[in-house]
mmCIF file with all atom_site columns, C-alpha atoms in Angstrom:
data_model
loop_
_atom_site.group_PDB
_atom_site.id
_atom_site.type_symbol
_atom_site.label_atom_id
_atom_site.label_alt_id
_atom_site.label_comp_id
_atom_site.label_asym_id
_atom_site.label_entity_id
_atom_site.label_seq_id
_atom_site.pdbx_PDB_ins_code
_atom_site.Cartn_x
_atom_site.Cartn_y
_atom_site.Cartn_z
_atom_site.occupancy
_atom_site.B_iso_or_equiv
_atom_site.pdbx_formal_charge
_atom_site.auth_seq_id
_atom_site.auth_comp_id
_atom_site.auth_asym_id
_atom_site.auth_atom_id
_atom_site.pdbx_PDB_model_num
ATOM 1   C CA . UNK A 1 1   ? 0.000   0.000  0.000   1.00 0.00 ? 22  UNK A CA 1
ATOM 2   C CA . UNK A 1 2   ? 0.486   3.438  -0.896  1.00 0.00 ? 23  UNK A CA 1
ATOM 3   C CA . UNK A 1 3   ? 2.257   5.788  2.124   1.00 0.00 ? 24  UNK A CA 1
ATOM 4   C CA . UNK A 1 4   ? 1.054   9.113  0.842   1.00 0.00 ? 25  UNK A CA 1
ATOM 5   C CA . UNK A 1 5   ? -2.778  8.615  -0.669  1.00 0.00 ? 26  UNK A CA 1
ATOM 6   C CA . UNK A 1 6   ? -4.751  11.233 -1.951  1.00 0.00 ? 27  UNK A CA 1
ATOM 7   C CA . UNK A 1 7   ? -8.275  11.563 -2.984  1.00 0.00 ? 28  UNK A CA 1
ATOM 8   C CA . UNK A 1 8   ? -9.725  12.171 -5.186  1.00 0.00 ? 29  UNK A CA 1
ATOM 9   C CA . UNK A 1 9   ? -7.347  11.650 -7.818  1.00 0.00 ? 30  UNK A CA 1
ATOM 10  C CA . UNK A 1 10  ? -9.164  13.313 -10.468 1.00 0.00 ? 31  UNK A CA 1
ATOM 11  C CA . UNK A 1 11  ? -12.090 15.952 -10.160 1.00 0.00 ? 32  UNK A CA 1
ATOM 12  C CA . UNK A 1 12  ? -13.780 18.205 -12.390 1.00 0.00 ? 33  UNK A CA 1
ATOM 13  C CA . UNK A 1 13  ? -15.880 21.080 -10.859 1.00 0.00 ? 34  UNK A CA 1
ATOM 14  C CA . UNK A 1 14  ? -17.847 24.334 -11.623 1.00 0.00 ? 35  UNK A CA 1
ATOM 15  C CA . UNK A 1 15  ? -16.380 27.921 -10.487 1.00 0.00 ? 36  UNK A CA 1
ATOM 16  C CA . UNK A 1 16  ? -17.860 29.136 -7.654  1.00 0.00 ? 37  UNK A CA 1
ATOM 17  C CA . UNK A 1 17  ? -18.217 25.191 -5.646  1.00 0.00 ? 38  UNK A CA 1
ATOM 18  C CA . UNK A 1 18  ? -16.011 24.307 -2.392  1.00 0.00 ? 39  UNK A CA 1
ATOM 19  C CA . UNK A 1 19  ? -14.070 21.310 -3.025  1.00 0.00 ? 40  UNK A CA 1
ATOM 20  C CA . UNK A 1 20  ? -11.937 19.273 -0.310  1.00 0.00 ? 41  UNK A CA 1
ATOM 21  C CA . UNK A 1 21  ? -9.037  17.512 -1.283  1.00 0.00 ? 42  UNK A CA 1
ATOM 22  C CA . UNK A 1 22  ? -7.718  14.896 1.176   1.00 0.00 ? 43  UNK A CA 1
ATOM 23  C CA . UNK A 1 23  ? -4.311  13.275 2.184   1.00 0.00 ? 44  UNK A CA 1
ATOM 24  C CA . UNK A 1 24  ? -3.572  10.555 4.402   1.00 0.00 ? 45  UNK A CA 1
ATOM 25  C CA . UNK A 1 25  ? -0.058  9.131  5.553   1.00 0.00 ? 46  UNK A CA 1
ATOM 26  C CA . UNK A 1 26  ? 1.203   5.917  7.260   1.00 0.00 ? 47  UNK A CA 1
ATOM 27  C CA . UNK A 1 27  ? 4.890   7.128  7.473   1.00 0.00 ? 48  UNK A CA 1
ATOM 28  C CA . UNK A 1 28  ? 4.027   8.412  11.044  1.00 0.00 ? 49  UNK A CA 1
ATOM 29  C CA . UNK A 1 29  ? 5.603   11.574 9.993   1.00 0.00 ? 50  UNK A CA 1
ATOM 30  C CA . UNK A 1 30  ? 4.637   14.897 11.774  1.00 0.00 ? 51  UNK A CA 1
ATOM 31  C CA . UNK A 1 31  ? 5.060   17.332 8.823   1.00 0.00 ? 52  UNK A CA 1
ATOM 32  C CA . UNK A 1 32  ? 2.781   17.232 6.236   1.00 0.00 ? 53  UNK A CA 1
ATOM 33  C CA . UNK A 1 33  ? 2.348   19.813 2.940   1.00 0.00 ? 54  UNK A CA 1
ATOM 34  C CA . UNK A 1 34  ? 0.355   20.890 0.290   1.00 0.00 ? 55  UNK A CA 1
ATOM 35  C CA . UNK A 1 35  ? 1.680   21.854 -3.282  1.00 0.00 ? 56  UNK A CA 1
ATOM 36  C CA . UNK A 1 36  ? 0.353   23.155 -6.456  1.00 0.00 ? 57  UNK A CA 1
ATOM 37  C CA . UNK A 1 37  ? 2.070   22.420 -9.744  1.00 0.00 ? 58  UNK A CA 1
ATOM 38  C CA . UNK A 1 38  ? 1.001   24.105 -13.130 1.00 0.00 ? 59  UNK A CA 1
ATOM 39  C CA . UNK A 1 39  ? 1.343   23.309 -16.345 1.00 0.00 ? 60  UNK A CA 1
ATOM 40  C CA . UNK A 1 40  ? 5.256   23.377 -17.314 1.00 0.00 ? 61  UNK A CA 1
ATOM 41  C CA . UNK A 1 41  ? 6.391   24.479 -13.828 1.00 0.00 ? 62  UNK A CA 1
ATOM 42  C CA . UNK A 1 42  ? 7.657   23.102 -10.434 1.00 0.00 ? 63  UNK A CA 1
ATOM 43  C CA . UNK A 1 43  ? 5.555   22.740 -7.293  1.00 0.00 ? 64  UNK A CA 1
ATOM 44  C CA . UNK A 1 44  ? 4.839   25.742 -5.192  1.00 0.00 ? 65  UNK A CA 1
ATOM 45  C CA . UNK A 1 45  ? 3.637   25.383 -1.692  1.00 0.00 ? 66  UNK A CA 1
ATOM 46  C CA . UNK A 1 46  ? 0.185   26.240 -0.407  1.00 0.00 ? 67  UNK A CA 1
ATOM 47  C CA . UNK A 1 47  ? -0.030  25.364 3.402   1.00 0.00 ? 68  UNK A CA 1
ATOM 48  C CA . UNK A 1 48  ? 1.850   22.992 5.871   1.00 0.00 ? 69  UNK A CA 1
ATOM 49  C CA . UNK A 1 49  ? 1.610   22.045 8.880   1.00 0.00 ? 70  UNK A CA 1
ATOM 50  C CA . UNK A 1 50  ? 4.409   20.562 11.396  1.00 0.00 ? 71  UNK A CA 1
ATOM 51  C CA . UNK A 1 51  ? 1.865   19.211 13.844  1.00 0.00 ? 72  UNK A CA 1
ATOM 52  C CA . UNK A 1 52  ? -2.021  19.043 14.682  1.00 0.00 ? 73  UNK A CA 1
ATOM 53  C CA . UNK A 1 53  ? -2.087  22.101 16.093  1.00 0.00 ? 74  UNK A CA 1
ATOM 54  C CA . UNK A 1 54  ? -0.029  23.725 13.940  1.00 0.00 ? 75  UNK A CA 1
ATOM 55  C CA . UNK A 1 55  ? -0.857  25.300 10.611  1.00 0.00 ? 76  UNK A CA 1
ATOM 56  C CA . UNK A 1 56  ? 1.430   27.635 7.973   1.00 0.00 ? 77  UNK A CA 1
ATOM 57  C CA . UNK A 1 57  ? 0.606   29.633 4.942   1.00 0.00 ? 78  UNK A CA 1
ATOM 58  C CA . UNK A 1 58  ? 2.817   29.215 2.225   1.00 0.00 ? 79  UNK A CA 1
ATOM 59  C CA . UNK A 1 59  ? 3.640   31.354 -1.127  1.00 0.00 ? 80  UNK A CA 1
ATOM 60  C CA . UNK A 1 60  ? 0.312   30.690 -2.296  1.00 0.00 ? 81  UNK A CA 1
ATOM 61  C CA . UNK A 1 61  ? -1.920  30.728 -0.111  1.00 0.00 ? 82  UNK A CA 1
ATOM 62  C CA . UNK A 1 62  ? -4.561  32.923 -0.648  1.00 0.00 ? 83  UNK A CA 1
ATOM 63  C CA . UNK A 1 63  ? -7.824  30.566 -1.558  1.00 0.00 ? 84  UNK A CA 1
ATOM 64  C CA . UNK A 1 64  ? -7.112  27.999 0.255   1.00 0.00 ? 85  UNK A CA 1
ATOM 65  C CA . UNK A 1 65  ? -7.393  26.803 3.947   1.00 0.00 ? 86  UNK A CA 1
ATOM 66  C CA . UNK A 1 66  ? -6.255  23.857 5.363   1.00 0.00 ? 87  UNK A CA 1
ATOM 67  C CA . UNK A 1 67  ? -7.182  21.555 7.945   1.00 0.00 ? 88  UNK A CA 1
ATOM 68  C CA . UNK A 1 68  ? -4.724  19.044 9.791   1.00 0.00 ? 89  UNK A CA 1
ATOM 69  C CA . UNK A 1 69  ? -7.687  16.593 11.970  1.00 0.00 ? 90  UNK A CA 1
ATOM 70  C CA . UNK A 1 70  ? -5.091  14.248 12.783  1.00 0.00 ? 91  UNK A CA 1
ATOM 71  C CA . UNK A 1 71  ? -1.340  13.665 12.745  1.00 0.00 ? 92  UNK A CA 1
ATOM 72  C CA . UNK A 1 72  ? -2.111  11.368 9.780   1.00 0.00 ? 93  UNK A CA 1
ATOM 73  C CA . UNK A 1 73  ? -4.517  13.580 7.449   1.00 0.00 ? 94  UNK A CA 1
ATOM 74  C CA . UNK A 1 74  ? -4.236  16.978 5.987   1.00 0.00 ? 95  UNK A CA 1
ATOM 75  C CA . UNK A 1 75  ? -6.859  18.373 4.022   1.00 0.00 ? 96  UNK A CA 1
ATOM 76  C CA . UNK A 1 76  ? -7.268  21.180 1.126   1.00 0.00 ? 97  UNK A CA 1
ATOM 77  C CA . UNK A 1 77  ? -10.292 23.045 0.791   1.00 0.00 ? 98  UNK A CA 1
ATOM 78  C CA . UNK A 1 78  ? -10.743 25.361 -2.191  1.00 0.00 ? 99  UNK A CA 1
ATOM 79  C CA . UNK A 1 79  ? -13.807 27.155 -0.372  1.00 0.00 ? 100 UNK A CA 1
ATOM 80  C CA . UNK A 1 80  ? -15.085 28.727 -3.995  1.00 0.00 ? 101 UNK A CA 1
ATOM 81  C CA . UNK A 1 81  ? -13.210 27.344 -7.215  1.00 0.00 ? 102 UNK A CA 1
ATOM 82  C CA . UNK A 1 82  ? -12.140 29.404 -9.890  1.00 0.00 ? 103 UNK A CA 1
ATOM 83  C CA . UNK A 1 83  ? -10.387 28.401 -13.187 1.00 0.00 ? 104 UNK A CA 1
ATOM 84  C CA . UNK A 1 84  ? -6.901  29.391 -12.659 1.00 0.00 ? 105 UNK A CA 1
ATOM 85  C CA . UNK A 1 85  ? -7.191  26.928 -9.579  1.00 0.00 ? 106 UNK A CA 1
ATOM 86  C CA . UNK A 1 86  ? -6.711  24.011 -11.961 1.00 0.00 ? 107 UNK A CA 1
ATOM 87  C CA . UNK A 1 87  ? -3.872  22.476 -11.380 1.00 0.00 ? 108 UNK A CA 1
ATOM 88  C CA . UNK A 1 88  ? -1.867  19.550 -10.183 1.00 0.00 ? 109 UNK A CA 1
ATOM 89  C CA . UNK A 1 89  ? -2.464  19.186 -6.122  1.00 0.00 ? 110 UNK A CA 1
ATOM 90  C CA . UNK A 1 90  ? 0.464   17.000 -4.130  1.00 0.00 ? 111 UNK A CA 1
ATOM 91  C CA . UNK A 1 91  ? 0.513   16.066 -0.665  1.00 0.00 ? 112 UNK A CA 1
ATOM 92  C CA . UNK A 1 92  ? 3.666   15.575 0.877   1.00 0.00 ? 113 UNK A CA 1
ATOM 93  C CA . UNK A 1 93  ? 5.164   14.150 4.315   1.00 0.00 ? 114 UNK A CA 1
ATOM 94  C CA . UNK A 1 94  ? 8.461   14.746 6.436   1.00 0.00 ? 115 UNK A CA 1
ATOM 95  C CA . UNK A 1 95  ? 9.812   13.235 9.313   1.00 0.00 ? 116 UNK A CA 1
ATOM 96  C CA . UNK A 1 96  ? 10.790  15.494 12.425  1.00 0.00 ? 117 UNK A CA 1
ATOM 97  C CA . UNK A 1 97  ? 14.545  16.416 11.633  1.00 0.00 ? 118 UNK A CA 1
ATOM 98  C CA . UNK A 1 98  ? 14.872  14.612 8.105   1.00 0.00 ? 119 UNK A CA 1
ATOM 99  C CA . UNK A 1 99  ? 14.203  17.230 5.509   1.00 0.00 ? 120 UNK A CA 1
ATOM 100 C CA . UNK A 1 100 ? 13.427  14.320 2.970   1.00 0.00 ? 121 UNK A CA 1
ATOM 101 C CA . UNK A 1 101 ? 9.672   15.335 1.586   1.00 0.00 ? 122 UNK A CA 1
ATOM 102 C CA . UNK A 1 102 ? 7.746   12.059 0.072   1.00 0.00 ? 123 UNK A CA 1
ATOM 103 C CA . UNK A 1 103 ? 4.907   12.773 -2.609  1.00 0.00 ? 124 UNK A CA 1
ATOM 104 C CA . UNK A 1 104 ? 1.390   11.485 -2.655  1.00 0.00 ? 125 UNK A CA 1
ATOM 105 C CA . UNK A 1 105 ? 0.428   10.494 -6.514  1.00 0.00 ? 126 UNK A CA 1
ATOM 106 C CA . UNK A 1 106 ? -1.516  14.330 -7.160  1.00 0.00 ? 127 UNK A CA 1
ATOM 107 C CA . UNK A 1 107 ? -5.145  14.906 -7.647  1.00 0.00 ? 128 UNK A CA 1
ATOM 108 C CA . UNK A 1 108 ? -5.892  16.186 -10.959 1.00 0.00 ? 129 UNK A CA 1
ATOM 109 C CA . UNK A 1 109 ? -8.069  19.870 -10.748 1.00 0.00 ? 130 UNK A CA 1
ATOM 110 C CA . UNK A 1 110 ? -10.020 21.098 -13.089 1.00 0.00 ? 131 UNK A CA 1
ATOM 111 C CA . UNK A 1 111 ? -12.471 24.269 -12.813 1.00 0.00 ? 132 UNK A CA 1
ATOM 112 C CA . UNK A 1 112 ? -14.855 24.798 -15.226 1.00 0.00 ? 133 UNK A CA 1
ATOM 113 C CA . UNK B 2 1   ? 13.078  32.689 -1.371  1.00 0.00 ? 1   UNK B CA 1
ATOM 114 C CA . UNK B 2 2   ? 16.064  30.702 -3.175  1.00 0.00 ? 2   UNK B CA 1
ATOM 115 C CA . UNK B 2 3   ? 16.706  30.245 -6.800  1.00 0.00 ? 3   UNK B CA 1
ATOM 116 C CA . UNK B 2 4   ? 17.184  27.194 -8.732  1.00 0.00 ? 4   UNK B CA 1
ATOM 117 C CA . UNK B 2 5   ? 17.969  26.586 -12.113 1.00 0.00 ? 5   UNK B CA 1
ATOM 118 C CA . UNK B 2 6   ? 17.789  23.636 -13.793 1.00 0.00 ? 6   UNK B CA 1
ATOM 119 C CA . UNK B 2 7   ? 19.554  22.374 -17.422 1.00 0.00 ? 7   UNK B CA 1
ATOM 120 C CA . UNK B 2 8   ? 18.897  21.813 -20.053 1.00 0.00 ? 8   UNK B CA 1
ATOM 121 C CA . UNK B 2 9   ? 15.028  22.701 -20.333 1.00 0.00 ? 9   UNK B CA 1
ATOM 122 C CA . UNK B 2 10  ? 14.597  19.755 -22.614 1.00 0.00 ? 10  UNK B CA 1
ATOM 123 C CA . UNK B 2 11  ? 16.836  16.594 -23.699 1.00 0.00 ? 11  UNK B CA 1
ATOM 124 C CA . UNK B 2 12  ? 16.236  13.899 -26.189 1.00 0.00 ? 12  UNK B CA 1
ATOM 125 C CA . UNK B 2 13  ? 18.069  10.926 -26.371 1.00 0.00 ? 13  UNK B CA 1
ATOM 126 C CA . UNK B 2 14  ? 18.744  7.514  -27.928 1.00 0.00 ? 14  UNK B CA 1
ATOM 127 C CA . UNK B 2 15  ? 17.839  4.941  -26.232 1.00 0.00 ? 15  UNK B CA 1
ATOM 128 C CA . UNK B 2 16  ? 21.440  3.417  -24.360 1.00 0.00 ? 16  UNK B CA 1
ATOM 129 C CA . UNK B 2 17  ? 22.711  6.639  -24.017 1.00 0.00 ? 17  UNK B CA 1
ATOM 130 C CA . UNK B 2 18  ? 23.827  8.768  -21.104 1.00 0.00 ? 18  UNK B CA 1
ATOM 131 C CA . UNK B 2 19  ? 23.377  12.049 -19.972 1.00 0.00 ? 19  UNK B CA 1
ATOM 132 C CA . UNK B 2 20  ? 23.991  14.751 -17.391 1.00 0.00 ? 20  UNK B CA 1
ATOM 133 C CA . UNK B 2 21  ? 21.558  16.609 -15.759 1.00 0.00 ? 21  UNK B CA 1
ATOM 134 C CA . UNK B 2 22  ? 22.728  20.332 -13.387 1.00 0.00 ? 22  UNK B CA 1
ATOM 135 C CA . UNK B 2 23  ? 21.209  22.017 -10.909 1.00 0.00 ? 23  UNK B CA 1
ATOM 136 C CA . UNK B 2 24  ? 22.227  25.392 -9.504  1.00 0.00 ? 24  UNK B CA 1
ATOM 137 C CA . UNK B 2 25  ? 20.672  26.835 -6.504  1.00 0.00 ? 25  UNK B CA 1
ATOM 138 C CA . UNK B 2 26  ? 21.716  30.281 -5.065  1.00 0.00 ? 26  UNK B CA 1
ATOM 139 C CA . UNK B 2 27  ? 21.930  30.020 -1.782  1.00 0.00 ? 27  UNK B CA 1
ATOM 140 C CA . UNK B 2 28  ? 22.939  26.869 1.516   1.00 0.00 ? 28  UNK B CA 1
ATOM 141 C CA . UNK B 2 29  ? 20.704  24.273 1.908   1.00 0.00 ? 29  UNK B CA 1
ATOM 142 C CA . UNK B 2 30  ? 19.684  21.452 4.188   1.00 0.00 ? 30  UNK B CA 1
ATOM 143 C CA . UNK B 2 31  ? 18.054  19.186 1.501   1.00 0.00 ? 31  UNK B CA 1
ATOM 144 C CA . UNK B 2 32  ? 18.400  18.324 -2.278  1.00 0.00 ? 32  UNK B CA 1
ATOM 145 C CA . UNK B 2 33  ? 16.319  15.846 -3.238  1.00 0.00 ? 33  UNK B CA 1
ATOM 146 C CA . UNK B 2 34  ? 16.102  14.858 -7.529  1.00 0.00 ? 34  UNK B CA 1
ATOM 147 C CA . UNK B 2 35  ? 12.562  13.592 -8.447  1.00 0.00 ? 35  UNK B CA 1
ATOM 148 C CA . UNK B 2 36  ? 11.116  11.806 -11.415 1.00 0.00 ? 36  UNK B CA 1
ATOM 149 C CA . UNK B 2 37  ? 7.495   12.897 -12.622 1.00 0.00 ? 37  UNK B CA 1
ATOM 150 C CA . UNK B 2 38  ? 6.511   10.252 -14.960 1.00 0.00 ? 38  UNK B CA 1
ATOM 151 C CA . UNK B 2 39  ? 3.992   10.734 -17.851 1.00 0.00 ? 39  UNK B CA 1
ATOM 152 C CA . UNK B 2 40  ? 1.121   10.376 -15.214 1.00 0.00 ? 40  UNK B CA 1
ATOM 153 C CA . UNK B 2 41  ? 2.420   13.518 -13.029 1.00 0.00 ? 41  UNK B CA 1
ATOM 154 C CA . UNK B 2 42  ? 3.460   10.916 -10.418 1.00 0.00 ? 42  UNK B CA 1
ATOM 155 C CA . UNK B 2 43  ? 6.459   12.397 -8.303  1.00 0.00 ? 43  UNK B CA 1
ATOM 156 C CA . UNK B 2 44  ? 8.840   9.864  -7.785  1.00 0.00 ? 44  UNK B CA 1
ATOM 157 C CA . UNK B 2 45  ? 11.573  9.834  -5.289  1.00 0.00 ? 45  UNK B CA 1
ATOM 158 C CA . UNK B 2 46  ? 15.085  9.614  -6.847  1.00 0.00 ? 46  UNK B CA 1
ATOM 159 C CA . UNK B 2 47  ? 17.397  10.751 -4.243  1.00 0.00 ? 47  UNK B CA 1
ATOM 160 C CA . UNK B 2 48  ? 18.168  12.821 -1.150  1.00 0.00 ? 48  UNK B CA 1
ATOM 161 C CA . UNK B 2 49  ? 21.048  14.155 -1.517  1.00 0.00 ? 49  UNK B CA 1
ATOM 162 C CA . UNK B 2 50  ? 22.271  18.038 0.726   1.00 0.00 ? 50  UNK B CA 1
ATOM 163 C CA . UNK B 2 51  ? 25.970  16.884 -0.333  1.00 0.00 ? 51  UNK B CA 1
ATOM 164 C CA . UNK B 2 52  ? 28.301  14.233 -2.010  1.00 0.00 ? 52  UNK B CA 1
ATOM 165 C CA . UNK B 2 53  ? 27.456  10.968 -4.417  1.00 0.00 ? 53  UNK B CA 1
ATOM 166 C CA . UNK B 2 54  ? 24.951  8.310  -4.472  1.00 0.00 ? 54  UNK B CA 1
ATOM 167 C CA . UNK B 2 55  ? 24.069  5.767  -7.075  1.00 0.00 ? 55  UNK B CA 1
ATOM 168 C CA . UNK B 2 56  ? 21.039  3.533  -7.323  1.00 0.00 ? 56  UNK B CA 1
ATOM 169 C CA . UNK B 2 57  ? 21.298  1.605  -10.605 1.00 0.00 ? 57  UNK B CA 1
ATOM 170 C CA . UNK B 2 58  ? 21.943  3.128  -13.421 1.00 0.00 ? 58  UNK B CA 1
ATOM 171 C CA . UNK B 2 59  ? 21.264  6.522  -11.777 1.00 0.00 ? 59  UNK B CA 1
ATOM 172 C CA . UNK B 2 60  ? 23.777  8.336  -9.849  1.00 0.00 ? 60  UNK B CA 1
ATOM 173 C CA . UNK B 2 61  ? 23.891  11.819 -8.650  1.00 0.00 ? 61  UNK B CA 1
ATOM 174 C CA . UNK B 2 62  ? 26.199  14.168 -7.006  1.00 0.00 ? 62  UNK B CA 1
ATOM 175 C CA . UNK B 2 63  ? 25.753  17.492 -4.447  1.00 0.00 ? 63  UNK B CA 1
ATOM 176 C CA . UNK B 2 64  ? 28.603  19.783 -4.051  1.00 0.00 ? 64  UNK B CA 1
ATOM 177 C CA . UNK B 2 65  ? 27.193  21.872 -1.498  1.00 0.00 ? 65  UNK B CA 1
ATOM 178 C CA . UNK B 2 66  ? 30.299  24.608 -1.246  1.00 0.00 ? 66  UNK B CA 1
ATOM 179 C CA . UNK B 2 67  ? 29.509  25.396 -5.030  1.00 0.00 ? 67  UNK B CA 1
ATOM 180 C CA . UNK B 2 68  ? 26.034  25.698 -4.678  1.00 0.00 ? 68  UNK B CA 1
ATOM 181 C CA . UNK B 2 69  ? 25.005  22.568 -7.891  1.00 0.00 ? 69  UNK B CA 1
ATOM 182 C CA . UNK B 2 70  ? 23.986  19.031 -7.873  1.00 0.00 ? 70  UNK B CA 1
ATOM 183 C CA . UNK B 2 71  ? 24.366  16.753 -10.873 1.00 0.00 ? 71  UNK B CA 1
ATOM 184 C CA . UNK B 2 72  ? 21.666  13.410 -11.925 1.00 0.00 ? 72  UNK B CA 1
ATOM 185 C CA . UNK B 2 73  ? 23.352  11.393 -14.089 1.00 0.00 ? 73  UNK B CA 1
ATOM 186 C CA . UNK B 2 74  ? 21.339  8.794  -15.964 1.00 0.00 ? 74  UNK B CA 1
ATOM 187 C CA . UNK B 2 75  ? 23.730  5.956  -17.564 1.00 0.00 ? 75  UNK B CA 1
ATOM 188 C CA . UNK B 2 76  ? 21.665  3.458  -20.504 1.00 0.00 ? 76  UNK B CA 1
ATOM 189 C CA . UNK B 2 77  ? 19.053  4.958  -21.045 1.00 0.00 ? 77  UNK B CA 1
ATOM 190 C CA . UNK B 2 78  ? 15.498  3.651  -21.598 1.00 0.00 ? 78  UNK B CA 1
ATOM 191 C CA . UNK B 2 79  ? 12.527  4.616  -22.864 1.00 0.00 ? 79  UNK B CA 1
ATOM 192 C CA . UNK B 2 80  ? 11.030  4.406  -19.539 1.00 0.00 ? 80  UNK B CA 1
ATOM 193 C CA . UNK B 2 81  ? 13.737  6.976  -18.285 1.00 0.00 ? 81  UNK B CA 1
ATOM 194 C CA . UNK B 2 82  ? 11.549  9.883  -20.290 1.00 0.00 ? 82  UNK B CA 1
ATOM 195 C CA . UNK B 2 83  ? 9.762   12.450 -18.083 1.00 0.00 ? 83  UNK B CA 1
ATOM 196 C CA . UNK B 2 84  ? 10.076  15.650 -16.284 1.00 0.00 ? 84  UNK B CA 1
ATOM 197 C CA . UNK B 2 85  ? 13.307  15.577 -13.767 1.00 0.00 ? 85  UNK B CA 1
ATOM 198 C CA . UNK B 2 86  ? 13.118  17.953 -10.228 1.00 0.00 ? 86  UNK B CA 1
ATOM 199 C CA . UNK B 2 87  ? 15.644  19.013 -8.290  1.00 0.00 ? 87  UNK B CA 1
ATOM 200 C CA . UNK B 2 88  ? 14.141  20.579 -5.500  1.00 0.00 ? 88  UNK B CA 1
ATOM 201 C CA . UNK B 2 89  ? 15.758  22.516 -2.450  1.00 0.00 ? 89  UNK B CA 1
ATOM 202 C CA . UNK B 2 90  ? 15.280  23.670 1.292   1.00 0.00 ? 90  UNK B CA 1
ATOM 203 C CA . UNK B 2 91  ? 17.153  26.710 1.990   1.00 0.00 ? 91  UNK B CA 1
ATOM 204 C CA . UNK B 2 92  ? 18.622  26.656 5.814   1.00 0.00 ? 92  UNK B CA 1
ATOM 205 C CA . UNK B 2 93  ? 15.897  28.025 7.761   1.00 0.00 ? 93  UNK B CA 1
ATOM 206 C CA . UNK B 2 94  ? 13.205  27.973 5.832   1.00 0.00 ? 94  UNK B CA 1
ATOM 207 C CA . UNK B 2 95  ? 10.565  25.021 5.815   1.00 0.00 ? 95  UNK B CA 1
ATOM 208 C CA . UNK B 2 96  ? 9.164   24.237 1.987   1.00 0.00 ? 96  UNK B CA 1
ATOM 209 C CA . UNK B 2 97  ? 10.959  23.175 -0.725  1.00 0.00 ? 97  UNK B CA 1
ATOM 210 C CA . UNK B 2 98  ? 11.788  25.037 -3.943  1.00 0.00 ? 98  UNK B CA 1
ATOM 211 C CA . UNK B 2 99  ? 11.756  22.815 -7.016  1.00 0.00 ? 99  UNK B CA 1
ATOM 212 C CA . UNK B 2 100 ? 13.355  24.077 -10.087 1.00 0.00 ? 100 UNK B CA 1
ATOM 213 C CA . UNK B 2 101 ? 11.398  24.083 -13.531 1.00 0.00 ? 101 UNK B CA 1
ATOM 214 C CA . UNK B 2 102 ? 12.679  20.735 -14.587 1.00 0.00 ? 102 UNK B CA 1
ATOM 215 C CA . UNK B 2 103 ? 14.401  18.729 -17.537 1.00 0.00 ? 103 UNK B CA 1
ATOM 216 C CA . UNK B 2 104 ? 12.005  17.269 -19.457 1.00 0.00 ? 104 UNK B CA 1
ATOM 217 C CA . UNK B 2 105 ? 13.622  13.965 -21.301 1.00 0.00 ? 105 UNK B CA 1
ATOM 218 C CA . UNK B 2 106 ? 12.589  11.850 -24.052 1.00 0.00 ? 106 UNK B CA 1
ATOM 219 C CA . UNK B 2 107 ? 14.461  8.760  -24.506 1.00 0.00 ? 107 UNK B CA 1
ATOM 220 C CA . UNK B 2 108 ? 13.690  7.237  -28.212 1.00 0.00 ? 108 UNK B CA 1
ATOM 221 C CA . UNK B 2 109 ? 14.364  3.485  -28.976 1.00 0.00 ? 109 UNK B CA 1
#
């Protein structure tokens, strides 16, 4: 099985709807992120969060919010799509101290 | 932020050949790690590497951190090789990575 898993891996949704992407981990890591990649470019991060409790905006932040319910699930809300929100979504994991990131397999956005 | 620069932007080869791929980042970093996106936009793992040489297979690749570059080398190429290649960096003291705009390779048989 899978360590990083995201859902859904591909979705297709109207401007103006709140989607929720989700990511779950079984690396028992603390850190977890959110990236964006577009077309041609690398990923840019969104939000992370180093614990429960704790949650960080990154370079892109702004319509987004995040919510960490448990050390092993992070989830990305988009609280009203728009097109230029469709994009390539990652979830990522770090252990405490490690610095090596490990990639869930991306859910597919598209905004219509 | 920090800057990194990958090349080339794009590489074709023939299949069983080899090639060298840089990366250049402008400032000292805690993490390098070279990722594989594969024609499905999975993001594969290659290596962690902040300094020196590793090799897994027919992949190797090399950090010198004092000079601010990392190198992936791919030896025999195969068609399954082709993609988009990451490097990807954490400056010290700051907490996301910064990927670099990637090689894309195509490996023909």
């Amino acid at each position: 099985d899978a360590d990083v898993t995201q859902t859904p891996r591909n979705r297709i949704t109207k401007t103006g709807k709140r989607i929720m992407l989700e990511c779950s981990q079984t690396k028992g890591h603390d850190r977890m992120y959110w990236y964006r990649q577009d077309p041609g470019l690398g990923l840019r991060l969104i939000y992370y969060s180093f614990d429960v409790k704790d949650i960080n905006k990154g370079e892109i932040s702004d319509g987004y919010s995040v919510s960490r319910q448990a050390q092993a699930k992070f989830s990305l809300s988009l609280e009203s799509a728009i097109p230029n929100q469709t994009a390539l979504y990652f979830c990522a994991t770090e252990g405490q101290g490690s610095y090596e990131q490990y990639f869930g397999p991306g859910t597919r956005l598209t905004v219509t | 932020g920090i800057q990194v620069e990958q090349s080339p932007p794009d590489l074709i080869l023939q299949e069983g050949a080899n090639s060298t791929l840089r990366c250049n980042f402008s400032d000292s970093v805690n993490n390098l790690q070279w990722f594989h996106q594969n024609p499905w936009g999975q993001l594969i793992n290659l290596f962690y590497i902040p300094s020196g040489t590793k090799q897994n297979g027919r992949l190797s690749a090399t950090t010198v951190a004092t000079e601010r570059y990392s190198l992936l080398y791919i030896s025999s190429s195969q068609t399954t090789d082709s993609g988009v290649y990451f490097c990807a960096t954490l400056k010290t003291g700051a907490n996301n990575l910064f990927f670099g705009t990637g090689t894309r390779l195509t490996v023909i048989p």
